[in-house]
Short mmCIF file of C-alpha atoms and ligand atoms in Angstrom, two decimals:
data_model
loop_
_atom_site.label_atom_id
_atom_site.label_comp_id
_atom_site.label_asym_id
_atom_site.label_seq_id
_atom_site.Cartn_x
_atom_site.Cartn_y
_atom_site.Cartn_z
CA UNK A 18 0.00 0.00 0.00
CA UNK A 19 1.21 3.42 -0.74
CA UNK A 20 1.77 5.79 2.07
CA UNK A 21 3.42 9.13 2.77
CA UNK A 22 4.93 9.06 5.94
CA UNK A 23 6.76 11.75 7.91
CA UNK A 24 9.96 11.07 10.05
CA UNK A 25 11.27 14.06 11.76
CA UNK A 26 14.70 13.82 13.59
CA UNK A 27 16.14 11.63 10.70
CA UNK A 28 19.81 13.53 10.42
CA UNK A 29 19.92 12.31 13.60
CA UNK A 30 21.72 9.24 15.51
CA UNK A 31 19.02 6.67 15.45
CA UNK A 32 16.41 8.49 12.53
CA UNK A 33 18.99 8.12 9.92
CA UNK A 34 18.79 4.08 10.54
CA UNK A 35 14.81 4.17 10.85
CA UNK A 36 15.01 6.67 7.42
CA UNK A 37 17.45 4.17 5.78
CA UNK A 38 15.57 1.08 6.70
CA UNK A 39 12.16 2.53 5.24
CA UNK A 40 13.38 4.14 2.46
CA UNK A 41 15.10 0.84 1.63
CA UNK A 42 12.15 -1.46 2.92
CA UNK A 43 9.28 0.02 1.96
CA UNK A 44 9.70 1.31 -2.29
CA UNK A 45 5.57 2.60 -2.45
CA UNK A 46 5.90 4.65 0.47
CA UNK A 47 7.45 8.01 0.15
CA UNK A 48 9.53 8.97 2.85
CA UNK A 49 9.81 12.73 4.18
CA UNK A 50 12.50 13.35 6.83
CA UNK A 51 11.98 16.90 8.36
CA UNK A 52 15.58 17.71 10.47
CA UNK A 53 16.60 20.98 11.46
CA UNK A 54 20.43 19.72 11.36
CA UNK A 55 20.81 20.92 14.83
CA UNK A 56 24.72 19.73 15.82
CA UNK A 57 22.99 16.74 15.96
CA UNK A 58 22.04 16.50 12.81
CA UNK A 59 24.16 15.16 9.70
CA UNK A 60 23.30 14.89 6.45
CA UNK A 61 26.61 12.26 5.52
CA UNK A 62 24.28 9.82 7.95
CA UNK A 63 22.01 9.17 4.93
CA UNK A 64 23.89 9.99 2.13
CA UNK A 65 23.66 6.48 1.06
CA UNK A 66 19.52 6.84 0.13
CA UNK A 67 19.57 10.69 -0.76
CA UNK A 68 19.25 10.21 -4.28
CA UNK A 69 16.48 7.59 -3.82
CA UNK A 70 13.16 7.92 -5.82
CA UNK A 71 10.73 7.72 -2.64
CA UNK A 72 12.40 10.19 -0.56
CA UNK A 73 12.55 13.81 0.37
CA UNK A 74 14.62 15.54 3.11
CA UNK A 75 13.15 18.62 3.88
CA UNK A 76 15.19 21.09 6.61
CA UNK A 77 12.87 22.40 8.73
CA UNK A 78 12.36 23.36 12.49
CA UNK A 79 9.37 21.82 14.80
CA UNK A 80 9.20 24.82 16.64
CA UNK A 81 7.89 26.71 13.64
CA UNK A 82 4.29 26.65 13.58
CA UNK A 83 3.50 27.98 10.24
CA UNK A 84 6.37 25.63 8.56
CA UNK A 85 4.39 22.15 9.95
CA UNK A 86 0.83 23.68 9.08
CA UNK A 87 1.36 24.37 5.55
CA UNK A 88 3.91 21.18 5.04
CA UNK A 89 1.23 19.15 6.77
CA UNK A 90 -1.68 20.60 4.34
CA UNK A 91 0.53 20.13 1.51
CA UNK A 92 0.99 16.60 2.20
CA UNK A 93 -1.27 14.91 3.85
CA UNK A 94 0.66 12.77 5.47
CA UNK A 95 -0.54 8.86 6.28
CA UNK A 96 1.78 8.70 9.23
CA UNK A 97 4.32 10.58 11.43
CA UNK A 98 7.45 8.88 12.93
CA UNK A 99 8.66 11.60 15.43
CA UNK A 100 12.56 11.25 16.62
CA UNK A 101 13.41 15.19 16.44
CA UNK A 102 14.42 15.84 20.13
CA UNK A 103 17.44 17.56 22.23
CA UNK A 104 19.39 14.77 23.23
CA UNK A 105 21.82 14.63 25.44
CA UNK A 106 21.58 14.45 29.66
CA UNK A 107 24.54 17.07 29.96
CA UNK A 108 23.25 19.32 27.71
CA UNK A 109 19.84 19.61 29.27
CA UNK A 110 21.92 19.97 32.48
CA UNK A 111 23.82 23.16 30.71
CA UNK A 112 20.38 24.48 28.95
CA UNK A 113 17.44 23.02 29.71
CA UNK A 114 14.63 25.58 27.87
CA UNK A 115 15.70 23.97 24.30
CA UNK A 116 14.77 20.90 25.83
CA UNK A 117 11.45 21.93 26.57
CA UNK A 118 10.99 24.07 23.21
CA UNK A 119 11.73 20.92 21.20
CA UNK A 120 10.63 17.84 23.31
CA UNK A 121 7.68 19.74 24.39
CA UNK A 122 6.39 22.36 22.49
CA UNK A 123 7.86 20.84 19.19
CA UNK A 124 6.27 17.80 19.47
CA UNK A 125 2.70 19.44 20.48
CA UNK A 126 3.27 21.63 17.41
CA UNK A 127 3.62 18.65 15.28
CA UNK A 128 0.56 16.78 17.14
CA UNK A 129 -1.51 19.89 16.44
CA UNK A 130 -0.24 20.08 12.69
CA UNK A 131 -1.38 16.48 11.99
CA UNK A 132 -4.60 16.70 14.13
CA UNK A 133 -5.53 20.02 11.80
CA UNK A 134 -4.43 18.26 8.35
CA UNK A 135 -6.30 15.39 8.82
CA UNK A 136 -9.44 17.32 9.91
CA UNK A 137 -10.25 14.93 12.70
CA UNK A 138 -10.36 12.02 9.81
CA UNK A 139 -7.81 10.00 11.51
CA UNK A 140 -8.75 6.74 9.78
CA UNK A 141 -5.55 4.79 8.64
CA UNK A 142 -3.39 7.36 10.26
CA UNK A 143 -0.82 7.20 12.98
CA UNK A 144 1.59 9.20 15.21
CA UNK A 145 4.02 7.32 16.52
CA UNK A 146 6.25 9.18 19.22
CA UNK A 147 9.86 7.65 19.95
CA UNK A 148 10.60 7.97 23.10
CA UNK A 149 13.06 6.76 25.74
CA UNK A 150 13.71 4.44 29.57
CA UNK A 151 14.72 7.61 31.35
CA UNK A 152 10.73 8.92 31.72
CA UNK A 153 10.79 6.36 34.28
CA UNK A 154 13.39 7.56 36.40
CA UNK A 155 16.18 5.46 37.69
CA UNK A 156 15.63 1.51 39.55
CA UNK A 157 16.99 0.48 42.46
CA UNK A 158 19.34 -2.58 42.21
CA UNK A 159 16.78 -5.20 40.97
CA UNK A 160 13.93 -4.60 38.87
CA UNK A 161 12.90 -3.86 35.19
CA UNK A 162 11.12 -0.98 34.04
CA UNK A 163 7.80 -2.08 32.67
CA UNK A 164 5.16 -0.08 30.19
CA UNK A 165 2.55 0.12 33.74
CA UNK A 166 5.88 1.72 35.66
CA UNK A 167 4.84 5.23 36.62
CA UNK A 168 6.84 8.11 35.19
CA UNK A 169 9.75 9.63 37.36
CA UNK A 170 11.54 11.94 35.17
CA UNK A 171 14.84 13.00 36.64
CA UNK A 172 16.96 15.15 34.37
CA UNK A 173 15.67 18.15 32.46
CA UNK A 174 16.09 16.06 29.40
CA UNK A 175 13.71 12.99 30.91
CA UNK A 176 11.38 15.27 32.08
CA UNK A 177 11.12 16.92 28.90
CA UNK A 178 10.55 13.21 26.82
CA UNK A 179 8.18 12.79 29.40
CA UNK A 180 5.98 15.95 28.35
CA UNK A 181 6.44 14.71 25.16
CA UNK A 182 5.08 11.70 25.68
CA UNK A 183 2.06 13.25 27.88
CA UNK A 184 0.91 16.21 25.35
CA UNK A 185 0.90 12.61 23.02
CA UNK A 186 -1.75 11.07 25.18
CA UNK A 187 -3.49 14.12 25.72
CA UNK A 188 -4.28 14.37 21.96
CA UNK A 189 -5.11 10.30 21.59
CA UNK A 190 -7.94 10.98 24.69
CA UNK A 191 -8.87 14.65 23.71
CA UNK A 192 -9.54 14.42 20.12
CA UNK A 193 -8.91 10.48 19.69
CA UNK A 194 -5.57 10.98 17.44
CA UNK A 195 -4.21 7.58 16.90
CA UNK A 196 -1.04 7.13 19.02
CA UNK A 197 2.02 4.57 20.03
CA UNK A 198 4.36 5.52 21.72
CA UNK A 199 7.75 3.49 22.59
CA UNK A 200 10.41 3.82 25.51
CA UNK A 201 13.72 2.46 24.66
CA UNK A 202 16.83 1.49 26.59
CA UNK A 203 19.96 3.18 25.38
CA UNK A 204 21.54 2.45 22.08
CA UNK A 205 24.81 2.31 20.12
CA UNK A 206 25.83 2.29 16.73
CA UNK A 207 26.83 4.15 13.13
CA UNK A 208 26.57 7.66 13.77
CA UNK A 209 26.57 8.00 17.26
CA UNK A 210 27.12 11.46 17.86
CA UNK A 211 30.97 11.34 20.65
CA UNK A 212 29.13 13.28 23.11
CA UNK A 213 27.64 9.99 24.55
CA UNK A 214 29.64 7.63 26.27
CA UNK A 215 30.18 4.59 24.07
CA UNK A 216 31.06 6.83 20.63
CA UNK A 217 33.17 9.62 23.28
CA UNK A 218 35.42 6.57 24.46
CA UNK A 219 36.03 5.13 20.89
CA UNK A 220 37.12 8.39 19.85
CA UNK A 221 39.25 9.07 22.80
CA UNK A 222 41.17 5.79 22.94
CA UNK A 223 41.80 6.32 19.06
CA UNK A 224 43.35 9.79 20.42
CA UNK A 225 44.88 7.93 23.99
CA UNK A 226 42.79 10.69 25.55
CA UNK A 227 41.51 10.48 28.53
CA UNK A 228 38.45 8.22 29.47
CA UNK A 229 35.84 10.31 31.59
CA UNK A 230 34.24 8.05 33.90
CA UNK A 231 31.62 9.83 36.22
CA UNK A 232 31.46 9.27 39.89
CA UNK A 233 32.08 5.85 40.63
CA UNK A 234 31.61 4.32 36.99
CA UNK A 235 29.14 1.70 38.92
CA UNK A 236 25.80 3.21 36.90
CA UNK A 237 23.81 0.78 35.12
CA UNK A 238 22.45 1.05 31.24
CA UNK A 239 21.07 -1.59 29.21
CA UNK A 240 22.56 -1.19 25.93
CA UNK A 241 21.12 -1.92 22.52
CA UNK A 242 22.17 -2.02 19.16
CA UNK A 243 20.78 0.61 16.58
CA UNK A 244 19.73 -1.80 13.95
CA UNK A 245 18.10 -3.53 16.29
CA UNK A 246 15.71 -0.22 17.77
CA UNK A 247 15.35 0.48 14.16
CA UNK A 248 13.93 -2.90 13.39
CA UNK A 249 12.02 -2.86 16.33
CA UNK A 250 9.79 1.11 15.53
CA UNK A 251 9.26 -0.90 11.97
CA UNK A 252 7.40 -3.74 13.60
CA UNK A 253 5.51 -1.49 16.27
CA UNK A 254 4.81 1.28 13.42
CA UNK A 255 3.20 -1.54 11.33
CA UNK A 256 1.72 -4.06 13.75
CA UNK A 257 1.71 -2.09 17.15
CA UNK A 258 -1.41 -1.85 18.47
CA UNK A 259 -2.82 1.54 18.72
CA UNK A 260 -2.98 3.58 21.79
CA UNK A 261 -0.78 1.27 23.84
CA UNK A 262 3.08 1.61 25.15
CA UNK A 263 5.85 -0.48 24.04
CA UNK A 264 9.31 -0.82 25.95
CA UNK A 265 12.52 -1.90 24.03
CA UNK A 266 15.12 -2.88 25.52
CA UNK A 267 18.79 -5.18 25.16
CA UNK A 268 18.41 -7.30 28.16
CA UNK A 269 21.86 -6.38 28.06
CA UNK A 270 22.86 -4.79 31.62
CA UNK A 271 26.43 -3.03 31.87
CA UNK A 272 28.26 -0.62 34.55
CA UNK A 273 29.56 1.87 33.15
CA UNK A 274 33.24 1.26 34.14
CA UNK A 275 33.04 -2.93 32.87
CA UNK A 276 31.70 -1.10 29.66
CA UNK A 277 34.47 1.14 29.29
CA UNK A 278 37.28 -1.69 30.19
CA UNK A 279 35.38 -4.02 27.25
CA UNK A 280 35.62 -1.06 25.14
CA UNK A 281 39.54 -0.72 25.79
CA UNK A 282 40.46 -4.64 25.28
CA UNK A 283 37.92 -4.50 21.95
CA UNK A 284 40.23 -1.64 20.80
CA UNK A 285 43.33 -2.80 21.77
CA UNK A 286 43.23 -5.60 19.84
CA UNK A 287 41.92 -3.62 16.80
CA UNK A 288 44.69 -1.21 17.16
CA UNK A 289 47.58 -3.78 18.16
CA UNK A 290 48.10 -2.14 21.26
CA UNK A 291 49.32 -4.21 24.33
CA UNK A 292 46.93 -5.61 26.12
CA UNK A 293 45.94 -3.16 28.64
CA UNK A 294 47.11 0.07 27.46
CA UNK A 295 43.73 1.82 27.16
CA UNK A 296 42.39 0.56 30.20
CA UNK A 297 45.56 3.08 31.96
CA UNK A 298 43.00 5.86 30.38
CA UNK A 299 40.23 5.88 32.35
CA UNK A 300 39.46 8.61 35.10
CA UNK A 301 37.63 9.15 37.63
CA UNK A 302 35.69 12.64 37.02
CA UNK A 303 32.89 14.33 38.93
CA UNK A 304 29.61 12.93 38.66
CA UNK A 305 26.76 14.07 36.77
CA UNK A 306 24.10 16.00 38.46
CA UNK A 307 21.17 13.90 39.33
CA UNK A 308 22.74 11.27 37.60
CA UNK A 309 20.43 8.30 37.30
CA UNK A 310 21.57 5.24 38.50
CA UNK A 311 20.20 2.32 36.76
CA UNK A 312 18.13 1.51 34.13
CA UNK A 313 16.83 -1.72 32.80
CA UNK A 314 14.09 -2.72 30.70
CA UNK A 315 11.47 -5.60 30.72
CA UNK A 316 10.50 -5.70 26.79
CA UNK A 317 8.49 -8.54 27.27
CA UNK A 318 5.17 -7.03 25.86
CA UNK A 319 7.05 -6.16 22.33
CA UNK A 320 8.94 -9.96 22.58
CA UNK A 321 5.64 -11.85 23.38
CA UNK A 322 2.97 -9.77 20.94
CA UNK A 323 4.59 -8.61 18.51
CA UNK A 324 7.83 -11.07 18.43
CA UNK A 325 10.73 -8.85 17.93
CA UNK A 326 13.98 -9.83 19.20
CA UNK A 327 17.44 -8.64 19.00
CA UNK A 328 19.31 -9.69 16.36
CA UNK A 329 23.10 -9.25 17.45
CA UNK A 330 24.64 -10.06 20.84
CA UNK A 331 26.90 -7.03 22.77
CA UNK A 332 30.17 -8.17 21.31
CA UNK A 333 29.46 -8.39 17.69
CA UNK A 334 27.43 -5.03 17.95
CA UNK A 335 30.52 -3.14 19.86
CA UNK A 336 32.74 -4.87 17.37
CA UNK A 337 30.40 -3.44 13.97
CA UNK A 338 30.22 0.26 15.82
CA UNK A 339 33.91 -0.32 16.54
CA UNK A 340 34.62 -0.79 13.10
CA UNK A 341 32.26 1.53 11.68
CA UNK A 342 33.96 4.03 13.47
CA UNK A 343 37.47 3.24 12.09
CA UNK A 344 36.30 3.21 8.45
CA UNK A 345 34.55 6.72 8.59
CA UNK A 346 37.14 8.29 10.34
CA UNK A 347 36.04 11.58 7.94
CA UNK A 348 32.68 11.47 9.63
CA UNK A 349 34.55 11.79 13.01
CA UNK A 350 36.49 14.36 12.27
CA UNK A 351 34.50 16.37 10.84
CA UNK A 352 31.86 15.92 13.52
CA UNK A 353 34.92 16.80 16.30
CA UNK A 354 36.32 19.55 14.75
CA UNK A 355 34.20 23.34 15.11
CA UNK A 356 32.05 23.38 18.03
CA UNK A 357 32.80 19.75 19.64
CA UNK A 358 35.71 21.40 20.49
CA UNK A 359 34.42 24.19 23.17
CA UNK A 360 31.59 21.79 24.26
CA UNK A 361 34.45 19.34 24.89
CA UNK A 362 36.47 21.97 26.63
CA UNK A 363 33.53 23.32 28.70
CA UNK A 364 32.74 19.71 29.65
CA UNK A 365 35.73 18.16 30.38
CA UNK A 366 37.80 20.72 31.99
P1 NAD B 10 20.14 12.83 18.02
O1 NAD B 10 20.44 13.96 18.94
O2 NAD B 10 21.26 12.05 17.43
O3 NAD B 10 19.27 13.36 16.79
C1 NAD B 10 18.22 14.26 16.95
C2 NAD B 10 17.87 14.81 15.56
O4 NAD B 10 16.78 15.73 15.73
C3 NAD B 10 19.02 15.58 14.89
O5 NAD B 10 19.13 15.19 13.54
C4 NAD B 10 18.59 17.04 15.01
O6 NAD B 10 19.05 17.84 13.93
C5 NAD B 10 17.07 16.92 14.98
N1 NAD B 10 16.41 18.05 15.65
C6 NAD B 10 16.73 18.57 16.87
N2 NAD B 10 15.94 19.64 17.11
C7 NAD B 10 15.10 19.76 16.05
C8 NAD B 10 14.05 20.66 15.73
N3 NAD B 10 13.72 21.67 16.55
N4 NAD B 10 13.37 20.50 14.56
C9 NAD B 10 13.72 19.49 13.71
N5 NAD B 10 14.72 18.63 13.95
C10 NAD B 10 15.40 18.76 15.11
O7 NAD B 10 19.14 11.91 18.82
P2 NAD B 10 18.98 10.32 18.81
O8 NAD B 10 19.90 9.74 19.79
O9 NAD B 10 18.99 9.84 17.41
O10 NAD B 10 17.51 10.19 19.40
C11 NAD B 10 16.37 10.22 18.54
C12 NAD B 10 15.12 10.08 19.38
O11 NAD B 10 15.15 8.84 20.08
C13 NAD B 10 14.98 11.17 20.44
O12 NAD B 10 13.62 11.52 20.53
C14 NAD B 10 15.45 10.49 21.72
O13 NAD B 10 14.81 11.05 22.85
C15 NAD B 10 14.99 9.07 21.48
N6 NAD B 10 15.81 8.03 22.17
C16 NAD B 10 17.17 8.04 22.08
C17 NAD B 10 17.90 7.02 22.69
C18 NAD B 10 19.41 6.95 22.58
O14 NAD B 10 20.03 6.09 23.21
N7 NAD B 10 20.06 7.80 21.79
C19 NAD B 10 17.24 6.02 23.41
C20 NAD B 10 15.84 6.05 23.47
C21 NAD B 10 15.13 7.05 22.84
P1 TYD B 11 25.12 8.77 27.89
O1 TYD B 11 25.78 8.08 26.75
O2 TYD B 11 25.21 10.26 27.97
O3 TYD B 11 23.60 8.29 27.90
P2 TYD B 11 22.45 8.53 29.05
O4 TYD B 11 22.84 9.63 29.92
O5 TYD B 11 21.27 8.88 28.19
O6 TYD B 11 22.30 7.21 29.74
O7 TYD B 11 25.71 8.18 29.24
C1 TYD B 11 25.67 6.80 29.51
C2 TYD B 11 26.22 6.60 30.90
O8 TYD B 11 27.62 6.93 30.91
C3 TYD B 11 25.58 7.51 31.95
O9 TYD B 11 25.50 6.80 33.19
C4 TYD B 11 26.57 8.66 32.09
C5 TYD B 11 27.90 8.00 31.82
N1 TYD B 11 28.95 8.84 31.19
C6 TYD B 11 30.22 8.87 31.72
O10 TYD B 11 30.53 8.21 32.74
N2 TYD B 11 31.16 9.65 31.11
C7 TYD B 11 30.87 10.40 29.99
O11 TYD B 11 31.79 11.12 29.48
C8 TYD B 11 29.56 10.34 29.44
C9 TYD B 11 29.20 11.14 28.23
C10 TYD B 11 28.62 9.54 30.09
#
């Protein structure tokens, strides 16, 4: 069936695999990707498919109301795929009113776009809002976050995915907009942007920089692979139920500090350094504020109904981001050089 389907965000991290995999997937849909290319944003993430028949990038800002109404009249569109956020923990830490102009009021602007386009005719249609783990807050030492767990939103950044997520619900009760929404664990993969931890230490032991580890490097995240959250909004966006929650998750628990040391023997050995070497990088620095201290997530609903599973284990996803990162060593440079540089600085020092 032919459909026109929006996905906003898809410069981005984890849009430019969901972009890639429909564009790819899916030749009778036509695929818009609305990105502001924030820093975030990076149009060598989907160079591969820019030339491709049923696509169209279109720069463009969710905060601008008149830009959504008249792209949303123009087009009509059958569904809407929403990924354009702020980020990054630290940053909302730094500045958190972008947060809530993008997360927040963005994503109501879009909600209120779509509503008005389709006239209250909602039939076929579908917003899906990706979302993440960190609306629930953080768990105690056991324990999974399920879809019932009530929201706890602890850093300007979860708080303001949380909104998100609540102005979404608000519109599926209020004027019966068909919604899913999914929380997902953290992931890793291509274009990882090096402010987050797994693509920062990659980088850095490339550089033999110094490892930042914060506080006691004993926080918990339950890591999965980008293909795999990728696959996973194709299944919910087709067979999802509407309405309902889905979690995703790795089942794949790590401390921050094993992570890191798995990360420096993985790299050692790609870089022929002596065993141990990059492990001498790691330090200590001090901790984030608020900083969360575990997450983990039961995806059980998404396993069970709709019968999604992971595809690679830890290792052989490290090893694939690993390597992606050695053959686009371009993409990291570029992406370093300019204004990484005084966020780094401002950061780190
Ligand atoms: P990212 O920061 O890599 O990409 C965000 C994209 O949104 C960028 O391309 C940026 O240019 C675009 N954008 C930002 N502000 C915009 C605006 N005002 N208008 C239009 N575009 C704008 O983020 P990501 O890691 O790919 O995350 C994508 C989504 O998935 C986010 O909603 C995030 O909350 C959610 N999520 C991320 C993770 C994770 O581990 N990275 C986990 C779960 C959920
Ligand atoms: P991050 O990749 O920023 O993701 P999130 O905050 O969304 O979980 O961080 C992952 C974990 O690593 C988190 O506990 C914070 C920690 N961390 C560090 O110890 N050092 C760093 O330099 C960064 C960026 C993160």
């Amino acid at each position: 069936m032919s459909k026109k389907i929006l996905i906003t965000g898809g410069a981005g991290f984890i849009g430019s695999h969901v972009v890639r995999l429909f564009v790819n997937k899916y030749p009778s849909y036509h695929i818009f990707n609305l990105d502001a290319l924030t820093y975030a944003g990076n149009l060598e993430n989907i160079k591969d498919i820019a030339e491709a028949t049923n696509y169209t990038f279109i720069k463009g800002d969710i905060n601008d109301v008149n830009f959504l109404n008249t792209l949303f009249d123009e087009h009509k569109f059958d569904g809407v795929i929403h990924l354009a956020a702020e980020s990054h923990v630290d940053r909302s830490i730094k500045n958190p009113n972008i947060f809530i102009e993008t997360n927040v009021i963005g994503t109501a602007n879009l909600l209120s776009a779509f509503k008005d386009a389709c006239q209250s005719d909602f039939k076929n249609k579908l917003f899906y809002n990706i979302s993440t783990d960190e609306v629930y807050g953080s768990l105690g030492k056991t324990g999974l976050f399920t879809e019932e767990t009530p929201y706890d939103p602890q850093s300007p950044y979860a708080a303001s995915k949380a909104a998100s997520d609540h102005m979404v619900r608000a519109f599926g009760n209020t004027f019966q907009l068909p919604f899913i929404i999914s929380n997902c664990s953290n992931n890793y993969g291509a274009n990882h942007f090096p402010e987050k931890l797994i693509p920062l230490c990659i980088h850095n032991i490339k550089k033999n920089k110094s490892l930042p580890v914060y506080g006691d490097g004993q926080y918990t995240r339950d890591w999965l692979f980008v293909e795999d959250h990728a696959n996973a909004i194709d299944l919910i966006f087709h067979e999802g139920k509407v309405g309902e929650t889905y979690n995703i998750g790795g089942c794949n628990e790590w401390t921050n500090l094993d992570l890191v040391h798995l990360l420096c023997e993985l790299m050692d050995e790609k870089l022929d350094r002596e065993k141990g070497h990059s492990a001498k990088l790691i330090t200590f620095v001090k901790d984030r504020a608020g900083h969360d201290r575990r997450y983990a997530i039961d995806a059980s609903k998404l396993m069970n109904e709709l019968g999604w599973r992971p595809s690679v284990s830890f290792e052989e996803g490290l090893v694939k981001t690993i390597n992606w990162y050695f053959t686009n060593e371009k993409w990291l440079t570029n992406v370093t050089s300019g204004s990484y540089k005084d966020y780094y600085k401002n950061m780190y020092h």
